[in-house]
Short mmCIF file of C-alpha atoms in Angstrom, two decimals:
data_model
loop_
_atom_site.label_atom_id
_atom_site.label_comp_id
_atom_site.label_asym_id
_atom_site.label_seq_id
_atom_site.Cartn_x
_atom_site.Cartn_y
_atom_site.Cartn_z
CA MET A 1431 0.00 0.00 0.00
CA LEU A 1432 2.86 2.38 0.84
CA ARG A 1433 4.44 1.68 -2.54
CA LEU A 1434 1.16 2.47 -4.34
CA CYS A 1435 0.78 5.74 -2.41
CA SER A 1436 4.37 6.71 -3.25
CA MET A 1437 3.76 6.00 -6.95
CA LEU A 1438 0.54 8.06 -6.94
CA LEU A 1439 2.33 10.94 -5.22
CA LEU A 1440 5.14 10.81 -7.79
CA VAL A 1441 2.66 10.79 -10.70
CA THR A 1442 0.76 13.71 -9.14
CA VAL A 1443 3.95 15.76 -8.68
CA ILE A 1444 5.11 15.05 -12.24
CA PHE A 1445 1.67 15.97 -13.61
CA GLN A 1446 1.64 19.23 -11.64
CA MET A 1447 5.15 20.08 -12.83
CA ASP A 1448 4.10 19.42 -16.43
CA VAL A 1449 0.99 21.59 -16.10
CA ALA A 1450 3.01 24.37 -14.47
CA ALA A 1451 5.55 24.25 -17.28
CA ASP A 1452 2.75 24.72 -19.82
CA ASP A 1453 1.78 27.99 -18.14
CA GLN A 1454 5.12 29.53 -19.10
CA PRO A 1455 5.50 31.14 -22.52
CA SER A 1456 7.49 28.99 -24.92
CA PRO A 1457 10.79 30.48 -26.04
CA GLN A 1458 10.67 31.76 -29.60
CA MET A 1459 13.03 30.05 -32.02
CA VAL A 1460 15.21 32.47 -33.97
CA VAL A 1461 17.36 31.44 -36.93
CA VAL A 1462 20.69 33.22 -36.70
CA ALA A 1463 21.98 32.11 -40.13
CA SER A 1464 20.75 29.63 -42.70
CA ASP A 1465 23.67 29.93 -45.14
CA ALA A 1466 26.92 31.72 -44.39
CA GLY A 1467 28.18 31.17 -47.93
CA ALA A 1468 30.05 27.91 -47.42
CA GLY A 1469 27.39 25.33 -48.24
CA GLY A 1470 24.45 25.90 -45.89
CA TYR A 1471 25.62 23.80 -42.93
CA GLU A 1472 25.94 26.00 -39.85
CA ALA A 1473 26.79 24.31 -36.54
CA PHE A 1474 28.54 24.58 -33.16
CA PRO A 1475 27.29 28.07 -32.22
CA ASP A 1476 28.53 30.05 -29.26
CA VAL A 1477 27.12 33.41 -28.13
CA CYS A 1478 28.89 36.07 -26.11
CA ARG A 1479 28.12 39.65 -25.13
CA LEU A 1480 30.47 42.28 -26.52
CA ARG A 1481 31.65 45.24 -24.43
CA ASP A 1482 29.21 47.53 -26.24
CA GLY A 1483 26.25 45.30 -25.26
CA ARG A 1484 25.64 43.57 -28.59
CA LEU A 1485 25.46 39.79 -28.84
CA MET A 1486 27.88 37.96 -31.11
CA CYS A 1487 27.12 34.45 -32.34
CA VAL A 1488 30.15 32.62 -33.75
CA TYR A 1489 29.62 29.33 -35.61
CA TYR A 1490 31.12 26.86 -38.05
CA ALA A 1491 29.89 27.21 -41.64
CA GLY A 1492 30.48 24.59 -44.31
CA TYR A 1493 28.78 22.14 -46.63
CA GLY A 1494 28.82 19.28 -44.10
CA HIS A 1495 30.01 18.23 -40.66
CA VAL A 1496 33.60 18.24 -41.93
CA SER A 1497 33.98 20.47 -44.99
CA LEU A 1498 37.28 19.75 -46.67
CA PRO A 1499 38.45 21.94 -49.55
CA ASN A 1500 36.95 21.01 -52.92
CA ALA A 1501 36.39 22.60 -56.35
CA LYS A 1502 33.29 24.55 -55.25
CA TYR A 1503 34.66 25.57 -51.84
CA PRO A 1504 38.47 25.65 -52.25
CA ARG A 1505 39.02 26.65 -48.63
CA GLY A 1506 36.44 24.22 -47.19
CA GLY A 1507 34.55 25.33 -44.10
CA ARG A 1508 34.89 28.67 -42.36
CA ILE A 1509 34.21 30.38 -39.07
CA ALA A 1510 31.43 32.94 -39.38
CA TYR A 1511 29.60 35.29 -37.04
CA SER A 1512 26.40 37.31 -36.79
CA LEU A 1513 25.60 40.24 -34.48
CA SER A 1514 22.42 41.19 -32.63
CA GLU A 1515 21.62 44.64 -31.27
CA ASP A 1516 18.21 43.65 -29.82
CA GLU A 1517 19.01 40.84 -27.35
CA GLY A 1518 18.89 38.13 -30.01
CA ARG A 1519 15.51 38.86 -31.60
CA THR A 1520 17.17 39.64 -34.94
CA TRP A 1521 20.66 38.96 -36.31
CA SER A 1522 22.89 40.54 -38.93
CA ASP A 1523 23.80 38.75 -42.13
CA PRO A 1524 26.69 36.31 -41.66
CA GLN A 1525 30.21 37.68 -41.86
CA THR A 1526 33.38 35.63 -42.26
CA LEU A 1527 35.69 35.64 -39.25
CA HIS A 1528 38.19 33.11 -40.61
CA ASP A 1529 38.15 31.46 -44.04
CA GLY A 1530 40.66 28.68 -44.35
CA PRO A 1531 41.22 24.99 -44.00
#
């Protein structure tokens, strides 16, 4: 009987936590960059705040997980960045930070 009561209590707590979570507004998804000019594969983002208050998102840009140099992209993947002046609601077009193998 004690085990059944413990299980019911656990289910009740989990249900209440789930309902409470639904009361919170869902975070809005924002696309920082969909193609930084190296094949449309952007990954491994990191965001930091600059001294002037803007946000800077730095990420890998390539044509795949590992983008080796080829005829279309002779330097392979690159490191790109985008800036936000409104706390991440909108982002600048991608800029190249480092373009090389």
